[in-house]
């Protein structure tokens, strides 16, 4: 699920962050998902076991809101219409809600794999 990211590299350099922020905002607006009322995490494909587990861990309200946004976007797509400006997702409302859970599950999985691969050597008695 996790792809290579330059986010940490960019955030550590203030001059680069100032330069990239307007570009990132333009790209997010040009992508068009906000005009359909979606958030960025709504676009994560559900075909991965990690994402399916993360969806099960979502609070009920957040899961309901996600399904509402997806169905509303599907209806808008079928009708070839965009939502009115007041119903579109605003940049401050487009925060990650699913990716932190996905990252948590991936770290749990990595920790589980590390623990299962651990070899225990007993000390010999003298």
CSV table of N, CA and C in Angstrom, one decimal:
chain,number,residue,atom,x,y,z
A,1,UNK,N,0.8,-1.2,0.0
A,1,UNK,CA,0.0,0.0,0.0
A,1,UNK,C,0.9,1.2,0.0
A,2,UNK,N,1.8,1.3,0.9
A,2,UNK,CA,2.6,2.5,1.0
A,2,UNK,C,3.6,2.6,-0.2
A,3,UNK,N,3.5,3.8,-0.8
A,3,UNK,CA,4.4,4.0,-2.0
A,3,UNK,C,5.5,4.9,-1.5
A,4,UNK,N,6.6,5.0,-2.2
A,4,UNK,CA,7.7,5.9,-1.8
A,4,UNK,C,7.2,7.3,-1.8
A,5,UNK,N,7.6,8.1,-0.9
A,5,UNK,CA,7.1,9.5,-0.7
A,5,UNK,C,8.3,10.4,-0.4
A,6,UNK,N,8.2,11.6,-1.0
A,6,UNK,CA,9.2,12.7,-0.7
A,6,UNK,C,8.7,13.6,0.4
A,7,UNK,N,7.6,13.3,1.0
A,7,UNK,CA,6.9,14.2,1.9
A,7,UNK,C,7.9,14.7,3.0
A,8,UNK,N,8.5,13.7,3.7
A,8,UNK,CA,9.4,14.0,4.8
A,8,UNK,C,10.6,14.9,4.4
A,9,UNK,N,11.1,14.6,3.2
A,9,UNK,CA,12.2,15.4,2.6
A,9,UNK,C,11.8,16.8,2.4
A,10,UNK,N,10.6,17.0,1.8
A,10,UNK,CA,10.1,18.3,1.5
A,10,UNK,C,9.8,19.1,2.8
A,11,UNK,N,9.2,18.5,3.8
A,11,UNK,CA,8.8,19.2,5.0
A,11,UNK,C,10.0,19.6,5.8
A,12,UNK,N,11.1,18.9,5.7
A,12,UNK,CA,12.3,19.3,6.5
A,12,UNK,C,12.9,20.5,5.9
A,13,UNK,N,12.6,20.9,4.7
A,13,UNK,CA,13.2,22.1,4.1
A,13,UNK,C,12.2,23.1,3.9
A,14,UNK,N,12.1,24.2,4.7
A,14,UNK,CA,11.1,25.2,4.6
A,14,UNK,C,11.0,25.9,3.2
A,15,UNK,N,12.1,26.1,2.6
A,15,UNK,CA,12.1,26.8,1.3
A,15,UNK,C,11.4,25.9,0.3
A,16,UNK,N,11.7,24.6,0.4
A,16,UNK,CA,11.1,23.7,-0.6
A,16,UNK,C,9.6,23.5,-0.3
A,17,UNK,N,9.2,23.5,1.0
A,17,UNK,CA,7.8,23.4,1.3
A,17,UNK,C,7.0,24.6,0.8
A,18,UNK,N,7.6,25.8,1.0
A,18,UNK,CA,6.9,27.0,0.5
A,18,UNK,C,6.7,27.0,-1.0
A,19,UNK,N,7.7,26.4,-1.7
A,19,UNK,CA,7.6,26.3,-3.2
A,19,UNK,C,6.6,25.2,-3.6
A,20,UNK,N,6.5,24.1,-2.9
A,20,UNK,CA,5.7,23.0,-3.3
A,20,UNK,C,4.3,23.1,-2.8
A,21,UNK,N,4.0,23.8,-1.8
A,21,UNK,CA,2.6,23.9,-1.3
A,21,UNK,C,1.6,24.4,-2.3
A,22,UNK,N,1.9,25.6,-3.0
A,22,UNK,CA,0.9,26.0,-4.0
A,22,UNK,C,0.8,25.0,-5.2
A,23,UNK,N,1.9,24.3,-5.5
A,23,UNK,CA,1.8,23.3,-6.6
A,23,UNK,C,0.9,22.1,-6.1
A,24,UNK,N,1.1,21.7,-4.9
A,24,UNK,CA,0.3,20.6,-4.3
A,24,UNK,C,-1.2,21.0,-4.3
A,25,UNK,N,-1.5,22.2,-3.8
A,25,UNK,CA,-2.9,22.7,-3.8
A,25,UNK,C,-3.5,22.7,-5.2
A,26,UNK,N,-2.7,23.2,-6.1
A,26,UNK,CA,-3.2,23.2,-7.5
A,26,UNK,C,-3.5,21.8,-8.0
A,27,UNK,N,-2.6,20.9,-7.8
A,27,UNK,CA,-2.8,19.5,-8.2
A,27,UNK,C,-4.0,18.9,-7.6
A,28,UNK,N,-4.2,19.1,-6.3
A,28,UNK,CA,-5.3,18.5,-5.6
A,28,UNK,C,-6.6,19.1,-6.2
A,29,UNK,N,-6.6,20.3,-6.5
A,29,UNK,CA,-7.8,21.0,-7.1
A,29,UNK,C,-8.1,20.5,-8.5
A,30,UNK,N,-7.0,20.3,-9.3
A,30,UNK,CA,-7.1,19.9,-10.6
A,30,UNK,C,-7.5,18.4,-10.7
A,31,UNK,N,-7.2,17.6,-9.7
A,31,UNK,CA,-7.6,16.2,-9.8
A,31,UNK,C,-9.1,16.0,-9.8
A,32,UNK,N,-9.9,17.0,-9.2
A,32,UNK,CA,-11.3,16.9,-9.4
A,32,UNK,C,-12.1,16.1,-8.4
A,33,UNK,N,-11.4,15.4,-7.5
A,33,UNK,CA,-12.2,14.6,-6.6
A,33,UNK,C,-12.9,15.4,-5.5
A,34,UNK,N,-12.3,16.6,-5.2
A,34,UNK,CA,-13.0,17.5,-4.2
A,34,UNK,C,-14.3,18.1,-4.8
A,35,UNK,N,-14.3,18.2,-6.1
A,35,UNK,CA,-15.5,18.8,-6.8
A,35,UNK,C,-16.7,17.8,-6.7
A,36,UNK,N,-16.3,16.5,-6.5
A,36,UNK,CA,-17.4,15.4,-6.3
A,36,UNK,C,-17.7,15.2,-4.9
A,37,UNK,N,-17.0,15.9,-4.0
A,37,UNK,CA,-17.3,15.8,-2.6
A,37,UNK,C,-16.5,14.7,-1.9
A,38,UNK,N,-15.4,14.2,-2.6
A,38,UNK,CA,-14.6,13.1,-2.0
A,38,UNK,C,-13.4,13.7,-1.3
A,39,UNK,N,-12.8,12.9,-0.4
A,39,UNK,CA,-11.5,13.2,0.2
A,39,UNK,C,-10.5,12.3,-0.4
A,40,UNK,N,-9.2,12.7,-0.2
A,40,UNK,CA,-8.1,12.0,-0.8
A,40,UNK,C,-8.1,10.5,-0.4
A,41,UNK,N,-8.4,10.2,0.8
A,41,UNK,CA,-8.4,8.8,1.3
A,41,UNK,C,-9.5,8.0,0.8
A,42,UNK,N,-10.5,8.7,0.2
A,42,UNK,CA,-11.6,7.9,-0.4
A,42,UNK,C,-11.2,7.3,-1.7
A,43,UNK,N,-10.0,7.7,-2.3
A,43,UNK,CA,-9.5,7.2,-3.5
A,43,UNK,C,-8.6,6.0,-3.4
A,44,UNK,N,-8.3,5.6,-2.1
A,44,UNK,CA,-7.5,4.4,-1.9
A,44,UNK,C,-8.2,3.2,-2.3
A,45,UNK,N,-7.6,2.4,-3.2
A,45,UNK,CA,-8.3,1.2,-3.7
A,45,UNK,C,-8.6,0.2,-2.5
A,46,UNK,N,-9.7,-0.5,-2.5
A,46,UNK,CA,-10.1,-1.4,-1.5
A,46,UNK,C,-9.7,-2.8,-1.7
A,47,UNK,N,-8.8,-3.1,-2.7
A,47,UNK,CA,-8.5,-4.4,-3.1
A,47,UNK,C,-7.4,-5.1,-2.3
A,48,UNK,N,-6.8,-4.3,-1.4
A,48,UNK,CA,-5.7,-4.8,-0.5
A,48,UNK,C,-6.3,-5.2,0.8
A,49,UNK,N,-5.8,-6.3,1.3
A,49,UNK,CA,-6.2,-6.8,2.6
A,49,UNK,C,-6.0,-5.8,3.7
A,50,UNK,N,-4.9,-5.1,3.7
A,50,UNK,CA,-4.6,-4.1,4.7
A,50,UNK,C,-5.7,-3.0,4.7
A,51,UNK,N,-6.1,-2.5,3.5
A,51,UNK,CA,-7.1,-1.5,3.4
A,51,UNK,C,-8.4,-2.0,3.9
A,52,UNK,N,-8.8,-3.3,3.6
A,52,UNK,CA,-10.0,-3.8,4.0
A,52,UNK,C,-10.1,-3.9,5.5
A,53,UNK,N,-9.0,-4.3,6.2
A,53,UNK,CA,-8.9,-4.3,7.6
A,53,UNK,C,-9.0,-2.9,8.2
A,54,UNK,N,-8.4,-1.9,7.5
A,54,UNK,CA,-8.5,-0.6,8.0
A,54,UNK,C,-9.9,0.0,7.9
A,55,UNK,N,-10.6,-0.4,6.9
A,55,UNK,CA,-12.0,0.0,6.7
A,55,UNK,C,-12.9,-0.6,7.9
A,56,UNK,N,-12.5,-1.8,8.3
A,56,UNK,CA,-13.3,-2.4,9.4
A,56,UNK,C,-13.0,-1.7,10.7
A,57,UNK,N,-11.8,-1.1,10.8
A,57,UNK,CA,-11.4,-0.4,12.1
A,57,UNK,C,-11.9,1.0,12.1
A,58,UNK,N,-12.5,1.5,11.0
A,58,UNK,CA,-13.0,2.9,11.0
A,58,UNK,C,-14.2,3.0,12.0
A,59,UNK,N,-14.3,4.1,12.7
A,59,UNK,CA,-15.5,4.4,13.5
A,59,UNK,C,-16.7,4.3,12.7
A,60,UNK,N,-17.9,3.9,13.2
A,60,UNK,CA,-19.1,3.8,12.4
A,60,UNK,C,-19.5,5.1,11.7
A,61,UNK,N,-19.4,6.2,12.4
A,61,UNK,CA,-19.7,7.5,11.7
A,61,UNK,C,-18.9,7.8,10.5
A,62,UNK,N,-17.6,7.6,10.7
A,62,UNK,CA,-16.6,7.8,9.6
A,62,UNK,C,-16.9,6.9,8.4
A,63,UNK,N,-17.2,5.6,8.7
A,63,UNK,CA,-17.5,4.6,7.7
A,63,UNK,C,-18.8,5.0,6.9
A,64,UNK,N,-19.8,5.5,7.7
A,64,UNK,CA,-21.0,5.9,7.0
A,64,UNK,C,-20.8,7.1,6.1
A,65,UNK,N,-20.0,8.1,6.7
A,65,UNK,CA,-19.7,9.3,5.9
A,65,UNK,C,-19.0,8.9,4.6
A,66,UNK,N,-18.0,8.0,4.7
A,66,UNK,CA,-17.3,7.6,3.5
A,66,UNK,C,-18.2,7.0,2.5
A,67,UNK,N,-19.1,6.1,2.9
A,67,UNK,CA,-20.0,5.5,1.9
A,67,UNK,C,-20.9,6.5,1.3
A,68,UNK,N,-21.4,7.5,2.1
A,68,UNK,CA,-22.2,8.5,1.6
A,68,UNK,C,-21.5,9.3,0.5
A,69,UNK,N,-20.2,9.7,0.8
A,69,UNK,CA,-19.4,10.5,-0.2
A,69,UNK,C,-19.2,9.7,-1.5
A,70,UNK,N,-18.9,8.4,-1.3
A,70,UNK,CA,-18.7,7.5,-2.5
A,70,UNK,C,-19.9,7.4,-3.4
A,71,UNK,N,-21.1,7.2,-2.7
A,71,UNK,CA,-22.3,7.0,-3.5
A,71,UNK,C,-22.7,8.3,-4.1
A,72,UNK,N,-22.6,9.4,-3.4
A,72,UNK,CA,-22.9,10.8,-4.0
A,72,UNK,C,-22.0,11.1,-5.2
A,73,UNK,N,-20.7,10.7,-5.1
A,73,UNK,CA,-19.8,11.0,-6.2
A,73,UNK,C,-20.2,10.1,-7.4
A,74,UNK,N,-20.6,8.9,-7.1
A,74,UNK,CA,-21.0,8.0,-8.2
A,74,UNK,C,-22.2,8.5,-8.9
A,75,UNK,N,-23.2,9.0,-8.1
A,75,UNK,CA,-24.4,9.6,-8.7
A,75,UNK,C,-24.0,10.8,-9.6
A,76,UNK,N,-23.1,11.7,-9.1
A,76,UNK,CA,-22.7,12.9,-9.8
A,76,UNK,C,-22.0,12.4,-11.1
A,77,UNK,N,-21.2,11.4,-11.0
A,77,UNK,CA,-20.5,10.9,-12.2
A,77,UNK,C,-21.4,10.4,-13.3
A,78,UNK,N,-22.4,9.7,-12.8
A,78,UNK,CA,-23.4,9.1,-13.8
A,78,UNK,C,-24.2,10.3,-14.4
A,79,UNK,N,-24.5,11.3,-13.7
A,79,UNK,CA,-25.3,12.4,-14.2
A,79,UNK,C,-24.4,13.5,-14.9
A,80,UNK,N,-23.0,13.2,-14.9
A,80,UNK,CA,-22.1,14.2,-15.6
A,80,UNK,C,-22.2,15.6,-15.0
A,81,UNK,N,-22.4,15.6,-13.7
A,81,UNK,CA,-22.5,16.9,-13.0
A,81,UNK,C,-21.5,17.0,-11.8
A,82,UNK,N,-21.2,18.2,-11.4
A,82,UNK,CA,-20.4,18.4,-10.2
A,82,UNK,C,-21.3,18.9,-9.1
A,83,UNK,N,-20.9,18.8,-7.9
A,83,UNK,CA,-21.6,19.3,-6.8
A,83,UNK,C,-21.6,20.8,-6.7
A,84,UNK,N,-22.6,21.4,-6.1
A,84,UNK,CA,-22.6,22.8,-5.9
A,84,UNK,C,-21.4,23.2,-5.0
A,85,UNK,N,-20.9,24.4,-5.2
A,85,UNK,CA,-19.7,24.9,-4.4
A,85,UNK,C,-19.8,24.6,-2.9
A,86,UNK,N,-21.0,24.8,-2.4
A,86,UNK,CA,-21.1,24.7,-0.9
A,86,UNK,C,-21.1,23.2,-0.4
A,87,UNK,N,-21.2,22.3,-1.4
A,87,UNK,CA,-21.2,20.9,-1.0
A,87,UNK,C,-19.8,20.2,-1.4
A,88,UNK,N,-19.0,20.9,-2.1
A,88,UNK,CA,-17.7,20.4,-2.5
A,88,UNK,C,-16.8,20.3,-1.3
A,89,UNK,N,-15.9,19.4,-1.3
A,89,UNK,CA,-14.9,19.3,-0.2
A,89,UNK,C,-13.9,20.4,-0.2
A,90,UNK,N,-13.8,21.1,0.9
A,90,UNK,CA,-12.9,22.2,1.1
A,90,UNK,C,-11.5,21.6,1.5
A,91,UNK,N,-10.5,22.3,1.1
A,91,UNK,CA,-9.1,21.8,1.4
A,91,UNK,C,-8.9,21.5,2.9
A,92,UNK,N,-9.5,22.3,3.8
A,92,UNK,CA,-9.3,22.1,5.2
A,92,UNK,C,-10.1,20.9,5.7
A,93,UNK,N,-11.1,20.4,4.9
A,93,UNK,CA,-11.8,19.2,5.3
A,93,UNK,C,-11.2,18.0,4.7
A,94,UNK,N,-10.2,18.1,3.8
A,94,UNK,CA,-9.6,17.0,3.1
A,94,UNK,C,-8.4,16.5,4.0
A,95,UNK,N,-8.6,15.9,5.1
A,95,UNK,CA,-7.6,15.4,5.9
A,95,UNK,C,-7.6,13.9,5.9
A,96,UNK,N,-6.4,13.3,6.1
A,96,UNK,CA,-6.4,11.8,6.1
A,96,UNK,C,-7.1,11.2,7.2
A,97,UNK,N,-8.0,10.2,7.0
A,97,UNK,CA,-8.7,9.5,8.0
A,97,UNK,C,-8.4,8.0,7.9
A,98,UNK,N,-8.1,7.5,6.7
A,98,UNK,CA,-7.9,6.1,6.5
A,98,UNK,C,-6.4,5.8,6.5
A,99,UNK,N,-5.6,6.6,5.9
A,99,UNK,CA,-4.2,6.3,5.8
A,99,UNK,C,-3.4,6.1,7.1
A,100,UNK,N,-3.7,6.9,8.2
A,100,UNK,CA,-3.1,6.6,9.4
A,100,UNK,C,-3.4,5.2,10.0
A,101,UNK,N,-4.6,4.7,9.7
A,101,UNK,CA,-5.0,3.3,10.2
A,101,UNK,C,-4.3,2.3,9.3
A,102,UNK,N,-4.1,2.6,8.0
A,102,UNK,CA,-3.4,1.7,7.1
A,102,UNK,C,-2.0,1.6,7.5
A,103,UNK,N,-1.3,2.7,7.8
A,103,UNK,CA,0.1,2.7,8.3
A,103,UNK,C,0.2,2.0,9.6
A,104,UNK,N,-0.7,2.1,10.5
A,104,UNK,CA,-0.7,1.4,11.8
A,104,UNK,C,-0.8,-0.1,11.5
A,105,UNK,N,-1.7,-0.5,10.6
A,105,UNK,CA,-1.8,-2.0,10.3
A,105,UNK,C,-0.5,-2.5,9.7
A,106,UNK,N,0.1,-1.7,8.8
A,106,UNK,CA,1.3,-2.2,8.1
A,106,UNK,C,2.4,-2.3,9.2
A,107,UNK,N,2.5,-1.4,10.1
A,107,UNK,CA,3.6,-1.5,11.1
A,107,UNK,C,3.3,-2.7,12.0
A,108,UNK,N,2.0,-3.0,12.4
A,108,UNK,CA,1.7,-4.2,13.2
A,108,UNK,C,2.1,-5.4,12.4
A,109,UNK,N,1.8,-5.4,11.1
A,109,UNK,CA,2.1,-6.6,10.3
A,109,UNK,C,3.7,-6.8,10.2
A,110,UNK,N,4.4,-5.7,10.1
A,110,UNK,CA,5.9,-5.8,10.0
A,110,UNK,C,6.4,-6.3,11.4
A,111,UNK,N,5.8,-5.8,12.5
A,111,UNK,CA,6.3,-6.2,13.8
A,111,UNK,C,5.9,-7.7,14.0
A,112,UNK,N,4.8,-8.2,13.6
A,112,UNK,CA,4.4,-9.6,13.7
A,112,UNK,C,5.3,-10.4,12.9
A,113,UNK,N,5.7,-10.0,11.7
A,113,UNK,CA,6.6,-10.8,10.8
A,113,UNK,C,8.0,-10.9,11.5
A,114,UNK,N,8.4,-9.8,12.1
A,114,UNK,CA,9.7,-9.7,12.7
A,114,UNK,C,9.7,-10.7,13.9
A,115,UNK,N,8.6,-10.7,14.7
A,115,UNK,CA,8.6,-11.5,15.9
A,115,UNK,C,8.5,-13.0,15.5
A,116,UNK,N,7.8,-13.3,14.4
A,116,UNK,CA,7.7,-14.7,13.9
A,116,UNK,C,9.0,-15.2,13.4
A,117,UNK,N,9.8,-14.3,12.8
A,117,UNK,CA,11.1,-14.7,12.2
A,117,UNK,C,12.2,-14.7,13.3
A,118,UNK,N,11.9,-14.3,14.5
A,118,UNK,CA,12.9,-14.2,15.5
A,118,UNK,C,13.4,-15.6,15.9
A,119,UNK,N,14.7,-15.8,16.0
A,119,UNK,CA,15.3,-17.0,16.4
A,119,UNK,C,15.8,-16.8,17.9
A,120,UNK,N,15.4,-17.8,18.7
A,120,UNK,CA,15.8,-17.7,20.1
A,120,UNK,C,16.9,-18.7,20.4
A,121,UNK,N,18.0,-18.2,20.9
A,121,UNK,CA,19.1,-19.1,21.2
A,121,UNK,C,19.2,-19.2,22.7
A,122,UNK,N,19.2,-20.4,23.3
A,122,UNK,CA,19.3,-20.6,24.7
A,122,UNK,C,20.8,-20.7,25.1
A,123,UNK,N,21.1,-20.1,26.2
A,123,UNK,CA,22.5,-20.1,26.7
A,123,UNK,C,22.7,-21.5,27.3
A,124,UNK,N,23.9,-22.0,27.1
A,124,UNK,CA,24.3,-23.3,27.6
A,124,UNK,C,24.7,-23.2,29.1
A,125,UNK,N,24.2,-24.1,29.9
A,125,UNK,CA,24.5,-24.1,31.3
A,125,UNK,C,26.0,-24.5,31.5
A,126,UNK,N,26.7,-23.9,32.4
A,126,UNK,CA,28.1,-24.2,32.7
A,126,UNK,C,28.2,-25.3,33.7
